[in-house]
Structure formats: C-alpha cells, structure tokens
Coordinates of C-alpha atoms in Angstrom, one line a residue:
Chain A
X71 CA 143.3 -49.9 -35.0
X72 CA 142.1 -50.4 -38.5
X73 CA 140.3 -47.7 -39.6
X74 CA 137.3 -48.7 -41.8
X75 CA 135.2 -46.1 -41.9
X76 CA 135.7 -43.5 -44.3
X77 CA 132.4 -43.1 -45.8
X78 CA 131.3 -41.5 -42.3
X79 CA 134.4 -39.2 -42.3
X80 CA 138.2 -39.5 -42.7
X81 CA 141.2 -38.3 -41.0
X82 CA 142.2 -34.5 -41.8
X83 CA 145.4 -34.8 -43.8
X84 CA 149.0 -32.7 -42.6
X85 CA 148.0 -30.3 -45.3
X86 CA 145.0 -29.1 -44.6
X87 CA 145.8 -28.9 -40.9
X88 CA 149.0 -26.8 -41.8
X89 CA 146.4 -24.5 -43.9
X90 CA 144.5 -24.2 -41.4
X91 CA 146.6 -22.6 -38.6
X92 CA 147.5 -19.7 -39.7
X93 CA 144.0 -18.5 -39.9
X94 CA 143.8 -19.2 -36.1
X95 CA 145.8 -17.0 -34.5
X96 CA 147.4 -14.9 -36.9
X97 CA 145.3 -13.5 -39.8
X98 CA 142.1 -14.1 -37.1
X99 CA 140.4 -10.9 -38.7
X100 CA 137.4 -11.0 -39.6
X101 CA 136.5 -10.9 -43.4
X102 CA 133.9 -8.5 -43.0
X103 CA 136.0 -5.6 -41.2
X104 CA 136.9 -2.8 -43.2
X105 CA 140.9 -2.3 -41.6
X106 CA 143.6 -4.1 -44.0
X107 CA 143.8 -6.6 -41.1
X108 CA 140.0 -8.0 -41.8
X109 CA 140.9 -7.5 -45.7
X110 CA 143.8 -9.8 -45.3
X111 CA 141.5 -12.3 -44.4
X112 CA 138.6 -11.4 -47.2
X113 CA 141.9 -11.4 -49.4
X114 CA 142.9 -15.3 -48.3
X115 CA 138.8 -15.8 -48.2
X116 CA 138.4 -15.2 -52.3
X117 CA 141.8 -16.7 -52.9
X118 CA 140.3 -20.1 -51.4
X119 CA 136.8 -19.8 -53.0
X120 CA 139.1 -19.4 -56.4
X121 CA 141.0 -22.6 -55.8
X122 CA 137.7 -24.6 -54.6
X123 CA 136.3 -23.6 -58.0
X124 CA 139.4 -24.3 -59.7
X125 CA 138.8 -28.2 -58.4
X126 CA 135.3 -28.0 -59.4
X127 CA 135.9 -26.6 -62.8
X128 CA 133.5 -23.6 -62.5
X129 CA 133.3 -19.7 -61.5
X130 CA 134.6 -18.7 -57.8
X131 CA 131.5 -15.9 -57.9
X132 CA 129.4 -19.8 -58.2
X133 CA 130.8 -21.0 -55.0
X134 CA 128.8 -20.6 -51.3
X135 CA 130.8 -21.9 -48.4
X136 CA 128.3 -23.8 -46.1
X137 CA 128.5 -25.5 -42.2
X138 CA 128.6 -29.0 -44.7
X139 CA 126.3 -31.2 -47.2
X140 CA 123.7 -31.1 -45.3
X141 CA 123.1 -27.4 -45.5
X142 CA 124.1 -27.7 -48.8
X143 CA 122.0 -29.8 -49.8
X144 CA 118.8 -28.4 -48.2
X145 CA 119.7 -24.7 -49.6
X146 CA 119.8 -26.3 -53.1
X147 CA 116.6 -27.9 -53.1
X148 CA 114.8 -25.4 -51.4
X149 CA 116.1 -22.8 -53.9
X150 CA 114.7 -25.0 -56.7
X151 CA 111.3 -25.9 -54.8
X152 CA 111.0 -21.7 -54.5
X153 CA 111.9 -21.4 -58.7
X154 CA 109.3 -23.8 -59.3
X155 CA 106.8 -22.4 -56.9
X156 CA 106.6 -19.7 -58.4
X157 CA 106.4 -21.0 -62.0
X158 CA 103.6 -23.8 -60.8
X159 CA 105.9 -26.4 -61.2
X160 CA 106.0 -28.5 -58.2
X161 CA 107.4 -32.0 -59.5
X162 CA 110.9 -33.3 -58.3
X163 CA 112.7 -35.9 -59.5
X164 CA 114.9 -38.0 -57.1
X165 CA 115.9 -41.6 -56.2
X166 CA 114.8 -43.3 -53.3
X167 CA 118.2 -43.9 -51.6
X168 CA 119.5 -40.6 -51.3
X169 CA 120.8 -39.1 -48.3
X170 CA 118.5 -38.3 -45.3
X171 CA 120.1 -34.4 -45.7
X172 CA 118.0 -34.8 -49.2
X173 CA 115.0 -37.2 -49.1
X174 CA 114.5 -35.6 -45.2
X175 CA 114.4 -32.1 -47.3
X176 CA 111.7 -33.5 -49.8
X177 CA 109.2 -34.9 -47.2
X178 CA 109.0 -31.2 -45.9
X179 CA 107.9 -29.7 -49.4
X180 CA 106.0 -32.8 -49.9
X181 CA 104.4 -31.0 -46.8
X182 CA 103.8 -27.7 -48.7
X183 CA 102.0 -29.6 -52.0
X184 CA 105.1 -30.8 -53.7
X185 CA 105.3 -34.2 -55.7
X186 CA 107.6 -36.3 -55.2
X187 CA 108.6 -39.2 -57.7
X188 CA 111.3 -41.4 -56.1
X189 CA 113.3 -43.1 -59.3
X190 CA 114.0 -46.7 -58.8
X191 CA 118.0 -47.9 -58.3
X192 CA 117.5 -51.4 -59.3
X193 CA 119.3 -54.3 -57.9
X194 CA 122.9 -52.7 -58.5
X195 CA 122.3 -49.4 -57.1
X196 CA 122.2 -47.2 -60.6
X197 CA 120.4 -45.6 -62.2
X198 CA 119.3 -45.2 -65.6
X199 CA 119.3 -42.2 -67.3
X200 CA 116.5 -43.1 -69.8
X201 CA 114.6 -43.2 -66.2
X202 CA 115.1 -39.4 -65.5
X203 CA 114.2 -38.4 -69.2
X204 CA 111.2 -40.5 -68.7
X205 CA 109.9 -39.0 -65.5
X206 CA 110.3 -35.7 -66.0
X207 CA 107.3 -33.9 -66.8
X208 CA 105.7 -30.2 -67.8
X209 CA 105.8 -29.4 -63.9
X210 CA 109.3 -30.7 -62.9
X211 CA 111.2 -28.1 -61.5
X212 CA 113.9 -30.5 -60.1
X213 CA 116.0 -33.6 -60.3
X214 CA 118.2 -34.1 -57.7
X215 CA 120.3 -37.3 -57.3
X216 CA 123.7 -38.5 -55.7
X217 CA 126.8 -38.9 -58.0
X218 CA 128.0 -42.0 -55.4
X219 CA 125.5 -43.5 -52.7
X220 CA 127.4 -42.9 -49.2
X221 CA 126.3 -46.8 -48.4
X222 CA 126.7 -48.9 -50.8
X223 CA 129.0 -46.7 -53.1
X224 CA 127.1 -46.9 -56.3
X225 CA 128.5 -44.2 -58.8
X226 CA 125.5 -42.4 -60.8
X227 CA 125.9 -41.5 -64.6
X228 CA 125.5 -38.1 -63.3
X229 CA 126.6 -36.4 -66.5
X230 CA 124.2 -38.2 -69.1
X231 CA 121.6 -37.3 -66.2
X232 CA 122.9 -33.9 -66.5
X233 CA 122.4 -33.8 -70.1
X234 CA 118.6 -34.7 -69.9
X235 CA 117.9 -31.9 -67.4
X236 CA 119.9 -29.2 -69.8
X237 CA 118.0 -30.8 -72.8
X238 CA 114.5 -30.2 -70.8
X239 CA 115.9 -27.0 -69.3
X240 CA 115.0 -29.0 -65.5
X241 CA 117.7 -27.7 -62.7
X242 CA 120.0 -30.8 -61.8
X243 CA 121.4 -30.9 -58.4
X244 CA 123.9 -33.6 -57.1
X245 CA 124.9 -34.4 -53.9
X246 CA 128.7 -35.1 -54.0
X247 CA 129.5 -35.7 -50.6
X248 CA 130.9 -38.6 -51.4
X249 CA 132.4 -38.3 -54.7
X250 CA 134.4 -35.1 -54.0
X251 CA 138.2 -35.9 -53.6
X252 CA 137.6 -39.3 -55.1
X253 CA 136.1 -38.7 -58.4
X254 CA 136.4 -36.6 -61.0
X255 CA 134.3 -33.6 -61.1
X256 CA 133.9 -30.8 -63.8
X257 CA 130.0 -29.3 -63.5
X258 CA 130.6 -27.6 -66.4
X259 CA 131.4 -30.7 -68.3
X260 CA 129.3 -32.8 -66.5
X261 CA 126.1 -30.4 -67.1
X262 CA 125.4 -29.6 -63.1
X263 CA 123.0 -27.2 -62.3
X264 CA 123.8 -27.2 -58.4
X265 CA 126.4 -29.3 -56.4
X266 CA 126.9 -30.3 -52.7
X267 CA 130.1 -31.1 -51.1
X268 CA 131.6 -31.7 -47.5
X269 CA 135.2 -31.1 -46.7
X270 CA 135.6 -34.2 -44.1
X271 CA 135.0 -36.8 -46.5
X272 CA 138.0 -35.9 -48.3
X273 CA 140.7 -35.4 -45.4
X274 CA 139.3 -31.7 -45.0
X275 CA 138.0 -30.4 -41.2
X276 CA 134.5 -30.6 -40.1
X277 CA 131.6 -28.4 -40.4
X278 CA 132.5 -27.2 -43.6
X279 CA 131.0 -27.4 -47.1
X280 CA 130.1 -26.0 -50.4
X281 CA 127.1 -25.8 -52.6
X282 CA 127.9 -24.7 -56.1
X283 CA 125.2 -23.1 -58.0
X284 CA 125.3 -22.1 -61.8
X285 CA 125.6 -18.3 -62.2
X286 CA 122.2 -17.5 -62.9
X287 CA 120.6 -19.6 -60.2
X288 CA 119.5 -16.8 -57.1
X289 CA 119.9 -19.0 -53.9
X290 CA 117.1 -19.0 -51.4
X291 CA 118.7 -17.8 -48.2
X292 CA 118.6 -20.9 -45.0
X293 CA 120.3 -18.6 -42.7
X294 CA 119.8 -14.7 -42.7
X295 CA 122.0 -12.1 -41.4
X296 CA 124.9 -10.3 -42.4
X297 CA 125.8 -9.9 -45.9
X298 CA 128.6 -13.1 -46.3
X299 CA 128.4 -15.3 -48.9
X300 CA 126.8 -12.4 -51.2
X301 CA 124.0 -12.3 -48.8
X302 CA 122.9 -15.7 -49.5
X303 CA 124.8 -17.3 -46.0
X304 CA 124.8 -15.2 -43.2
X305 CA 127.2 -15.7 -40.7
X306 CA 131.0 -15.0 -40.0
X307 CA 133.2 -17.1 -42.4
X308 CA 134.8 -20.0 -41.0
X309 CA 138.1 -19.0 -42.5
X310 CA 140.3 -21.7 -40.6
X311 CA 137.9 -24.6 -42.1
X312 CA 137.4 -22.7 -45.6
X313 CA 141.5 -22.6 -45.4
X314 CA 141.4 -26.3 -44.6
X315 CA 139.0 -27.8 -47.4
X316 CA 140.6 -26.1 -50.0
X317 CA 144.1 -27.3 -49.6
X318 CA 142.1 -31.0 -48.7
X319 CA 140.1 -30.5 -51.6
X320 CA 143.8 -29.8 -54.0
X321 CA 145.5 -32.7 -52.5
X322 CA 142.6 -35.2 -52.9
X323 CA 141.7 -33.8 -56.5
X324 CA 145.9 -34.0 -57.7
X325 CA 145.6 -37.3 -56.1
X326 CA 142.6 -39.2 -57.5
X327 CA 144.1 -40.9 -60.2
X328 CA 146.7 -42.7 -58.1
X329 CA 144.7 -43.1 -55.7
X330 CA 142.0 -44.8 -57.3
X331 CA 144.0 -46.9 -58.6
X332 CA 145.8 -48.2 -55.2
X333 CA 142.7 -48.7 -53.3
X334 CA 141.0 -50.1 -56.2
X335 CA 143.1 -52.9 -56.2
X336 CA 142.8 -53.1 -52.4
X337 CA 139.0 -53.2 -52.4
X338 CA 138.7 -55.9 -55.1
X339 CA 141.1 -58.1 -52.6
X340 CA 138.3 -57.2 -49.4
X341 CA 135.5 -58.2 -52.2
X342 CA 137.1 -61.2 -52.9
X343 CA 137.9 -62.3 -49.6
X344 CA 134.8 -61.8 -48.0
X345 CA 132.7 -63.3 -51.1
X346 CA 134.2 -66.6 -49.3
X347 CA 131.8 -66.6 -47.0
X348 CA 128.7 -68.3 -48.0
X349 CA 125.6 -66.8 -48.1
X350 CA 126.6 -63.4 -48.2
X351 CA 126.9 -61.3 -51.0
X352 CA 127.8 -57.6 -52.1
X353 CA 125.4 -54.9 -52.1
X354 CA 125.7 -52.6 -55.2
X355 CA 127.7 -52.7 -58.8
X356 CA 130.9 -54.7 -58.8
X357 CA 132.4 -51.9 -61.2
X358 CA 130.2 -48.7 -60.9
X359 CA 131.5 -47.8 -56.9
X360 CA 133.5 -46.1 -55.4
X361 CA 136.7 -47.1 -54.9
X362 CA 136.8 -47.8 -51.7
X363 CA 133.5 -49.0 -50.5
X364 CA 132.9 -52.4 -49.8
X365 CA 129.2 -53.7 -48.4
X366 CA 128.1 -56.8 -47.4
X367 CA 125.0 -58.2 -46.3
X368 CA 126.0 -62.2 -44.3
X369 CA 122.7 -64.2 -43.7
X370 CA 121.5 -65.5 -40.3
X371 CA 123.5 -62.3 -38.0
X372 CA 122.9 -58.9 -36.9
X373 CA 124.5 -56.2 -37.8
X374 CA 125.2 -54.8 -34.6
X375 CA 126.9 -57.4 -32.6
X376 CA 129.2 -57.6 -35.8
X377 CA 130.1 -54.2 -35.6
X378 CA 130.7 -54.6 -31.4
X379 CA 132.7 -57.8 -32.2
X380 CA 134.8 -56.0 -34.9
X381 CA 135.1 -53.3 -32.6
X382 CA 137.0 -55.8 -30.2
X383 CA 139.5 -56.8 -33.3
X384 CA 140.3 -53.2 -33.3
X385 CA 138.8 -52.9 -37.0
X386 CA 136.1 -49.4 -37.1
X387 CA 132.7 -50.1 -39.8
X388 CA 129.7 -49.5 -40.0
X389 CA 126.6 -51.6 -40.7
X390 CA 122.4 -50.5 -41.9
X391 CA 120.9 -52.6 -39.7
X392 CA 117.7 -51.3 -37.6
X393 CA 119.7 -51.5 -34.4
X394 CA 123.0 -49.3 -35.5
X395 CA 120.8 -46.7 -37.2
X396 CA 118.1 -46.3 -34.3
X397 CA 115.0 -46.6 -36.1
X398 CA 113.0 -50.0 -36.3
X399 CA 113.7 -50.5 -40.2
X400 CA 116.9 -51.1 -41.1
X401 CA 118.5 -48.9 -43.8
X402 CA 117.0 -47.6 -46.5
X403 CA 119.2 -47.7 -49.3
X404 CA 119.6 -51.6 -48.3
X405 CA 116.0 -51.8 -48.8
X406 CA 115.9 -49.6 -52.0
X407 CA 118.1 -52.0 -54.0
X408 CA 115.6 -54.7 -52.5
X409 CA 117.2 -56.3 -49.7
X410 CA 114.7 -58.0 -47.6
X411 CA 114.6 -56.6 -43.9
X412 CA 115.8 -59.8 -42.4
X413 CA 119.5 -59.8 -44.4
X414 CA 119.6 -56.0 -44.6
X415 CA 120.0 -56.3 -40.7
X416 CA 123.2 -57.8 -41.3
X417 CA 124.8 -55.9 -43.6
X418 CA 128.6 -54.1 -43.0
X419 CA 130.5 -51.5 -44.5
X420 CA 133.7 -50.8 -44.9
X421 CA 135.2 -48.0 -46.5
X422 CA 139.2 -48.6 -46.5
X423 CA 141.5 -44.9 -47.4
X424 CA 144.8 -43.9 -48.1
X425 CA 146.5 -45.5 -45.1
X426 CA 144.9 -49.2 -45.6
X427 CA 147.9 -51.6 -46.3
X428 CA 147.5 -54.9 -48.1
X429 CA 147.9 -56.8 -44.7
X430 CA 145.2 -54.4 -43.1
X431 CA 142.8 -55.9 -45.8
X432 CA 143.5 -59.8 -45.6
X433 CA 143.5 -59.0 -41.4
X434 CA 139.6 -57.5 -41.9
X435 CA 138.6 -60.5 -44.2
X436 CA 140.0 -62.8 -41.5
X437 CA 138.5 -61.0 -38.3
X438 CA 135.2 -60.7 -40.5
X439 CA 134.5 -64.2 -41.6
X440 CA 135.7 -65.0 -37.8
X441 CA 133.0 -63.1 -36.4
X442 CA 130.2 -64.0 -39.1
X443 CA 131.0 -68.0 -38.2
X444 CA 131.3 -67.1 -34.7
X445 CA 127.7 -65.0 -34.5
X446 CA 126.1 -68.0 -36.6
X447 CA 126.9 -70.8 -34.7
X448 CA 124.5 -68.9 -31.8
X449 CA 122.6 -67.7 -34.3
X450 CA 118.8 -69.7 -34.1
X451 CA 118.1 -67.8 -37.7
X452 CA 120.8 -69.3 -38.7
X453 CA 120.3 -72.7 -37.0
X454 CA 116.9 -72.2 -39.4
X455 CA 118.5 -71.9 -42.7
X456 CA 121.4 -74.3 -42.5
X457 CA 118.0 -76.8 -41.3
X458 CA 115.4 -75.5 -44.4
X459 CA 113.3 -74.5 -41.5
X460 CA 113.4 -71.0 -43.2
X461 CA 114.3 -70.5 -46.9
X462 CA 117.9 -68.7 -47.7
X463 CA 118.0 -65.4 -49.8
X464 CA 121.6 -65.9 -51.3
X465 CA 122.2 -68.5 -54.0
X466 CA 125.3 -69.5 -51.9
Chain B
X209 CA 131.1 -42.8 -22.9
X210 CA 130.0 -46.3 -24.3
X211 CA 127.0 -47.7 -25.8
X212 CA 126.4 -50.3 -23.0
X213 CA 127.1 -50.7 -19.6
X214 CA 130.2 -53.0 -18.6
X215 CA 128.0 -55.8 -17.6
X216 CA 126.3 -55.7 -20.7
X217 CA 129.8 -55.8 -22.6
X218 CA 131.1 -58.6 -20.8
X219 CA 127.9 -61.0 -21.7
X220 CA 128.0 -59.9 -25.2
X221 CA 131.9 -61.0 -25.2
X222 CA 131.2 -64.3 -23.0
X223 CA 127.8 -65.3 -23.6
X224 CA 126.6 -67.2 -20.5
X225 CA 124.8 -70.7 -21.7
X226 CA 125.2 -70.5 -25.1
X227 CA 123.9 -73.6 -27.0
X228 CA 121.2 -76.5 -27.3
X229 CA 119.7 -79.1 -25.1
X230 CA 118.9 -81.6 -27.3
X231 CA 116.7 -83.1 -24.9
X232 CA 115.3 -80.2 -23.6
X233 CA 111.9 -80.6 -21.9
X234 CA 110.7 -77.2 -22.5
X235 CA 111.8 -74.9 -25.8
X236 CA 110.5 -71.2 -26.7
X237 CA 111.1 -68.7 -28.8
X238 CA 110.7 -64.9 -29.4
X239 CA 111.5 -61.9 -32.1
X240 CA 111.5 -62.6 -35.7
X241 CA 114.0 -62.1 -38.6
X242 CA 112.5 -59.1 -40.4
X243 CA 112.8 -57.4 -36.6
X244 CA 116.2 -58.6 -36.3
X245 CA 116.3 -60.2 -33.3
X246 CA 114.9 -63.6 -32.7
X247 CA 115.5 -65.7 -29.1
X248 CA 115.6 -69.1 -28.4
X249 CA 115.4 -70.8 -25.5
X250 CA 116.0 -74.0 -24.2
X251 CA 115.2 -75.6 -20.9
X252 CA 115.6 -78.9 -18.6
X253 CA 113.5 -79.2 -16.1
X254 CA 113.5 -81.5 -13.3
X255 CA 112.0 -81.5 -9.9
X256 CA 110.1 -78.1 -10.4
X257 CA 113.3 -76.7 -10.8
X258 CA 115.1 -75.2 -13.9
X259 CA 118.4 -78.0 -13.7
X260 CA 119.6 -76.2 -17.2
X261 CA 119.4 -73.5 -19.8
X262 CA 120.8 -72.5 -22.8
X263 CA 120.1 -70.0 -25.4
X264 CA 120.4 -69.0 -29.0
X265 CA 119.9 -65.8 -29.9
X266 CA 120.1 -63.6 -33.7
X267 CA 121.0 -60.3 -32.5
X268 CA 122.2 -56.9 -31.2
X269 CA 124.7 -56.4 -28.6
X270 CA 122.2 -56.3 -26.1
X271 CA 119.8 -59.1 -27.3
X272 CA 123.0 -61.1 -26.9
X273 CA 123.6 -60.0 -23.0
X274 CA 119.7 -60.0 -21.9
X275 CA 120.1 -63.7 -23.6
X276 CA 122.5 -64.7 -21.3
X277 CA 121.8 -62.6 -18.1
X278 CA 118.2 -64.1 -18.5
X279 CA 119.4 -67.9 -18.6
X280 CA 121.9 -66.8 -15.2
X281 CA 119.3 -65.4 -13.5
X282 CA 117.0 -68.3 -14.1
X283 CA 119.7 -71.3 -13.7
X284 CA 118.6 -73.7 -10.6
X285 CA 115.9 -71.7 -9.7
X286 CA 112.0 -72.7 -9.2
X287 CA 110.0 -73.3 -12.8
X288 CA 107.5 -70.5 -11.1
X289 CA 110.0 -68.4 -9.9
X290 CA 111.5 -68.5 -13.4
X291 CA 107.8 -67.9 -14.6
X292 CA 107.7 -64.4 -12.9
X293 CA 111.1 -63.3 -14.5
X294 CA 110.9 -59.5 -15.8
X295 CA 112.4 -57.6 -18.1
X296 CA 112.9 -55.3 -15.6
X297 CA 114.7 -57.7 -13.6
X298 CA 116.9 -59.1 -16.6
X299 CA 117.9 -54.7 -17.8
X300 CA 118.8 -53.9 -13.9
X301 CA 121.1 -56.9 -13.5
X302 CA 122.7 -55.8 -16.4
X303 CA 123.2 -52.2 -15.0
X304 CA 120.4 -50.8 -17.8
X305 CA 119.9 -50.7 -21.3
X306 CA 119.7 -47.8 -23.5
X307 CA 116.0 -46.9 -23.9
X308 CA 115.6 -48.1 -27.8
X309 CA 117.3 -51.6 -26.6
X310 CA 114.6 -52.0 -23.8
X311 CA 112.7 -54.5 -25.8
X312 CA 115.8 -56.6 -26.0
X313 CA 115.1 -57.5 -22.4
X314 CA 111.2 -58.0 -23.0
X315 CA 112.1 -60.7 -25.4
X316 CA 114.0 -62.8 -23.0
X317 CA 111.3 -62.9 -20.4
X318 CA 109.3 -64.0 -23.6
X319 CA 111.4 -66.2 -24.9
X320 CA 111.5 -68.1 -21.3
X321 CA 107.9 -67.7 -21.0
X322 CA 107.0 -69.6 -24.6
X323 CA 109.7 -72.3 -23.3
X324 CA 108.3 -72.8 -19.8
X325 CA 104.7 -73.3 -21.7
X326 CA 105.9 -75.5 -24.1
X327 CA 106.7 -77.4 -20.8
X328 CA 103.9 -77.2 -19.5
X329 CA 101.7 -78.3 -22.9
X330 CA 104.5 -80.9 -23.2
X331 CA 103.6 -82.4 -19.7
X332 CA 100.1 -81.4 -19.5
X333 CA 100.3 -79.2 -16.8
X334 CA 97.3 -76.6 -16.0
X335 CA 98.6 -73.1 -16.3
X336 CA 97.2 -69.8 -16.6
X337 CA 96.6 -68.8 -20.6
X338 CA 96.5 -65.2 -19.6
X339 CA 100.1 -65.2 -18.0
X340 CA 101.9 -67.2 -21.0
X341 CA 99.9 -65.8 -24.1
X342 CA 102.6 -66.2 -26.9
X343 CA 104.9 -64.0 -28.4
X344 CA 103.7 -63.9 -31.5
X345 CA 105.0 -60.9 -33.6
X346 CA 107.0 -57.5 -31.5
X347 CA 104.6 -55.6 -31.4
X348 CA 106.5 -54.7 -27.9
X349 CA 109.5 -53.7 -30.1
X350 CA 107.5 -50.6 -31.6
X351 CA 106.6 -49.7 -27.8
X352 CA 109.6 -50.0 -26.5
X353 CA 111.0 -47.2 -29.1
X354 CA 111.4 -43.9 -28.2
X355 CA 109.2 -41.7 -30.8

C-alpha cells in the first residue's frame, strides 16, 4: 500500500509511541491529585508544555493543550469575537478557503451580528498581504488565516500578515494544522497573536492539540470544569497524547530541514509526471506549498471513481469533488481559487511523507494517468471535449 | 465496513456495456458536468425489444454501477418493459446505495428514459409526454440528499 494521504493524518512515529507509554500504565496519576504520584504526572505535564513551546518559540505559561485544531481553532476565534464584543468591534478578517473548523466558526458569529470579510486567494492560492492591510478597518477585532491550505497546500506569508495586524494592533490567529512539523515556526518572530496546531499531522497521536495564545490574551473558556489548563480547558489532561505530540512535535521540528528537502525533490517528480497528462493541471503555487502536497484537477472524470480505482492499485488520496466530501458542491477551496464546478469534481490529492520512495512516486504517476485514460474513455464529458461539443478549461 | 455493497464494487470494476452504438436507434442522456455526473445512453432496438445497450457515464462509484446494472437489467427485454425501469429497481439489484448516492440510480432510469424517447421521436411513435418529460437539469440530485 502506498500511502498518499498525509494531509488527512499520518502515521504516529516509534517516538512518540515510546513517549507515550509510559504515561499509560505507569505514571497513570492524574495531574490534578495532590499525592507525589498525581504530581509526578503535573511534573512530566509542564515538562511537555515547556518543550511544545520550546518548538514554537514562545512562553510554556502561552501554551493550552486542546482535544486538536478544531477546538483550537474555535476557542481562538471565539476569544477574539468576545474582545471585540465588548470593544464594538465586530469585523473579522479571513480568507475564504480556510478550514471548515474556522469558516464553520465564523458563520456562527456571523449569526450573533458579526461581519465577515472573506479575503480573496487568487488563482495560486496566496494571499497578499497588502490585502489584509487593506481590509482591515476601525472595527476589526480579528484576522485569522491559515499558514498552508490543508488542500491545495498553499503556504501564506503569515509573518508580513503578522506584521500588519501588530502595526494596527488587530489580533492575528493562524491555523497551523498543517504547517506544524513541516515548516518553520517562531510566533514570536513571525508576529502571531494566536496559533492552532494538531499533533496527528506531524506523526503525533490523535485527539490532541494546542492553541497558543500571547500572554496577555484571556482565553474564552469552550469547555468548563475543573481548573486544567489554568481554568481555560476543563477536563482531565490527556497526558499519554500530550507525552506523544511533544516528542512528534521535537522530531518533526529537528527534522524539517532534511526533510523538506527530500520530499521536495519527490513532489516536484509527482508534479512533473502527472503534468503529462493533458488537460489537467495543478491547483495552487508551484513554489509557495507545502512540500509534500500535490493537487490535480484531470478534465472529463470524477473524482470519486478515481479515488475507488486508486484504491484498487493500493495507492490512499483524496479528492474535493461533491461526491467524496458529501455535500452537492464540490470543495471549497477548489472553488475559491476559481475552479469551475465541473473540473473541481475531478480533482486528487496526494500528500506523499517520510516513507515515500522514489519508485512509490513514478508507480502513483503511472497508476494515475492509467486511471484518468481509463475513466475518460467511458467518460461522455469527455467524449464532449475531445469532440468541441463542450469547450475545455485547461490550455492543454 | 465499505462504502458500497459488493455488487456495487464489482460493476464499478467491470462495467457491464460500456461503450457506443454508432448506429443506435434511440440515444439519451442525463446529469450534467457542474453536478458531476452525466449519463449516456445508447440503445438498438428491434422488434419492440431492446437487442443492445451501452453506456457512457462521467462519474462516481455508483453512477458507474447503476450505469451498468441499468443497461443488464434492460438487455433483451421489451421497449415498454424497459420504459417502466425504476430507480428502485436498478439500487435493489445492486444490494442498495448509500442514501446521498440515491440519485445515481434516478439518473439511469432517466438516462434510458430520454433514450427510449429519442426512439420514439426518431420513429414517430405516439407516447405519453407526461411519462418521458426530459431530464433537463437534477433537480432530483438536491432531493435525493439527505439535509
């Protein structure tokens, strides 16, 4: 099996399973407990929060563990919808191909009388800074935008962004779910206000996350309870998956360099390959991604029976079209960078890792333009295009 | 636990009637590109009775199988019996659909509906306008989806 989904979640490394068992059945206590047993465990708790931070470049007392992005990312804007609430500012900045965890979040205080300005990502799925500086206005209380798009793997200028919001004194907020382990990150340097992260996406366990807020910035509570997390995340600490992510989070962050470099080189070769196929082309920047997203959106197929196909070849992706994502429109960050519905349908992703080998790539551009030709030739859209019955969207 | 039923896999993998008739005496089609599914269907006719079928069809998983399971269950049999083919009848021979594919199977019985009155306008045969109104956007696709 080829695995070729990354993006969605990756395989927990040796390390961070190793870190994690100890916390299973030997220092089990809980953190909260006042016997040197449960302290042992608050002990290890703070020692991991310090080392998160360390990777981050901030303060551990700036650190909240969370169950993942998601909550993350919906404590951080909520905090800054609650700041600005009370200051009558009720203007948010974002783009219109975030994540659901954060557009999702922003229909709901569009609900309560928030506005709402969606920034444009253009054809190569990046952003302008000049845009940000642009919209932001008297009553902006937040800009919020991804450092790298989880489809299409389009890498923000996050801190320039960053800059902007210090310069306006507007909170910044990025999601980093998918950045974190594969790019650099330093808030401090990079002039974040608020950051969201998720331990699977860089070889850490499930269900675990971190939002890091500047000290300063009171976080609205999601979940009340106990007093963990400083009161602002109630609930028992997962101290097995904390343990996990931050000996993932190490690894990936001591790695980055190297790796970037090797799959780099390895996603250029899957770009290349599949750009053979005509009348398909890449979705987002050829430079500003992530190194190892590759997205392609083939004329005249669907994206589901491609996926189903692949499936069969043994190679795992993932595709935006209406069918693989439930909903009748197919996906949104597609249709942001202006893909029309009918070749957003057939759109794949693959997001290659560590363990892709150089004859794992040139066996996925084989088995893909298989399948594309294959799905084509029954393919009466197709039949249509090759026969100028219906008008093509690619140049070739 | 998979997506599809076993049935539906195996006409995904080997389409039944894949193709064109060149000569086809009847030819209808159903879905559209910004939807993402479009069938095509093409059919000979002779004696009052379907003699061959084939399909094209732009795609899902199961737009692909009700494609196919539609033109087997149709092969050889009466143009009226052919007429009355339902969607229900094209999801249980395929041992069911997941709810959100349902109009997958709607769009074969209208896909062999468009083709059957393309026949009929072709030989200028009375039939009911009522029973073969065409397909013309999917709208059915929007009921068919589970809110």
């Amino acid at each position: 099996m080829i695995y070729a989904d990354n993006a969605a979640t990756t395989k927990m490394s040796e390390t961070a399973i190793n870190a994690m068992l100890p916390y299973m059945n030997e220092i089990y206590g809980n953190p909260s407990s006042l016997y040197s047993f449960g302290q042992q465990a608050k002990e290890e708790l703070e020692k991991a929060r310090t080392r998160v931070a360390a990777c981050l470049g901030c303060d551990p007392k700036e650190i909240t563990f969370t169950s993942g992005g998601s909550e993350a990312d919906n404590q951080a804007i909520f905090t800054a919808a609650k700041y600005g609430e009370r200051k009558g500012k009720k203007h948010i900045i974002s783009t219109a191909f975030e994540h659901h965890a954060v557009l999702h979040t922003l229909e709901r205080l569009k609900k309560q009388g928030f506005e709402i300005t969606l920034l444009d990502v253009h054809k190569n799925g990046v952003i302008d800074p000049s845009q940000v500086a642009e919209a932001i206005r008297e009553d902006t209380c937040l800009v919020t935008i991804m450092y790298a798009n989880n489809e299409i793997g389009t890498i923000q200028p996050i801190e320039e962004i960053g800059k902007i919001c210090r310069e306006k004194n507007v909170l910044f907020h990025t999601d980093a779910v998918q950045a974190a382990g594969h790019l650099h990150i330093n808030v401090k340097e990079q002039n974040i206000d608020m950051l969201s992260l998720s331990a699977h996406k860089f070889h850490g366990p499930k269900g675990i996350g971190v939002l890091y807020a500047k000290r300063g910035i009171i976080l609205d509570t999601l979940i009340n309870g106990g007093a963990q997390e400083r009161g602002k995340r109630a609930g028992t600490e997962n101290l097995p998956a904390i343990m996990g992510m931050a000996a993932a989070l190490e690894e990936a962050c001591a790695g980055i360099d190297n790796y970037s470099e090797k799959l780099t080189a390895l996603r250029d070769r899957l770009i290349e390959g599949l750009d053979k196929i005509p009348y398909g082309e890449l979705n987002g920047d050829r430079e500003k991604r992530l190194p190892g997203n590759v997205n392609f959106c083939f004329e005249g197929i669907e994206g589901e029976s491609l996926l189903l196909l692949l499936d069969d070849k043994g190679i795992c992706a993932s595709s935006g079209s209406a069918c693989t994502s439930g909903s009748l429109d197919p996906s949104h960050v597609l249709l942001a960078i202006g893909r029309p519905h009918e070749v957003a349908h057939g759109s794949l992703r693959l997001t290659i890792g560590e363990d892709t080998t150089e004859e794992d790539i040139d066996y996925m551009i084989e088995a893909v333009t298989e399948v594309v030709t294959y799905l084509r030739n029954m393919s009466p859209f197709w039949r249509d295009l090759t026969t100028g019955k219906r008008t093509h969207v690619f140049a070739k | 636990m998979a997506l599809y039923s076993d049935k539906v896999m195996d006409h995904f993998r080997n389409p039944r009637n894949v193709g064109v008739i060149e000569d086809a005496d009847g030819v209808g089609e159903a879905g559209n590109p910004v939807c993402g599914d479009i069938m095509k269907i093409y059919l000979k006719i002779d004696n009052d009775t379907i003699s061959d079928v084939k399909f094209e069809t732009f795609g899902c998983g199961s737009a692909i199988a009700s494609s196919s399971m539609a033109t087997e269950l149709i092969k050889g049999k009466p143009v009226e019996e052919a007429a009355s083919l339902t969607n229900k009848a094209v999801t249980e021979a395929l041992d069911g659909l997941p709810a959100h594919k349902l109009h997958c199977s709607v769009l074969a019985e209208e896909a062999i509906r468009a083709a059957l009155k393309d026949y009929y306008d072709r030989h200028g045969i009375a039939y009911d306008e009522n029973r073969f109104a065409a397909a013309i956007d999917c709208a059915h696709c929007h009921d068919a989806m589970p809110n």
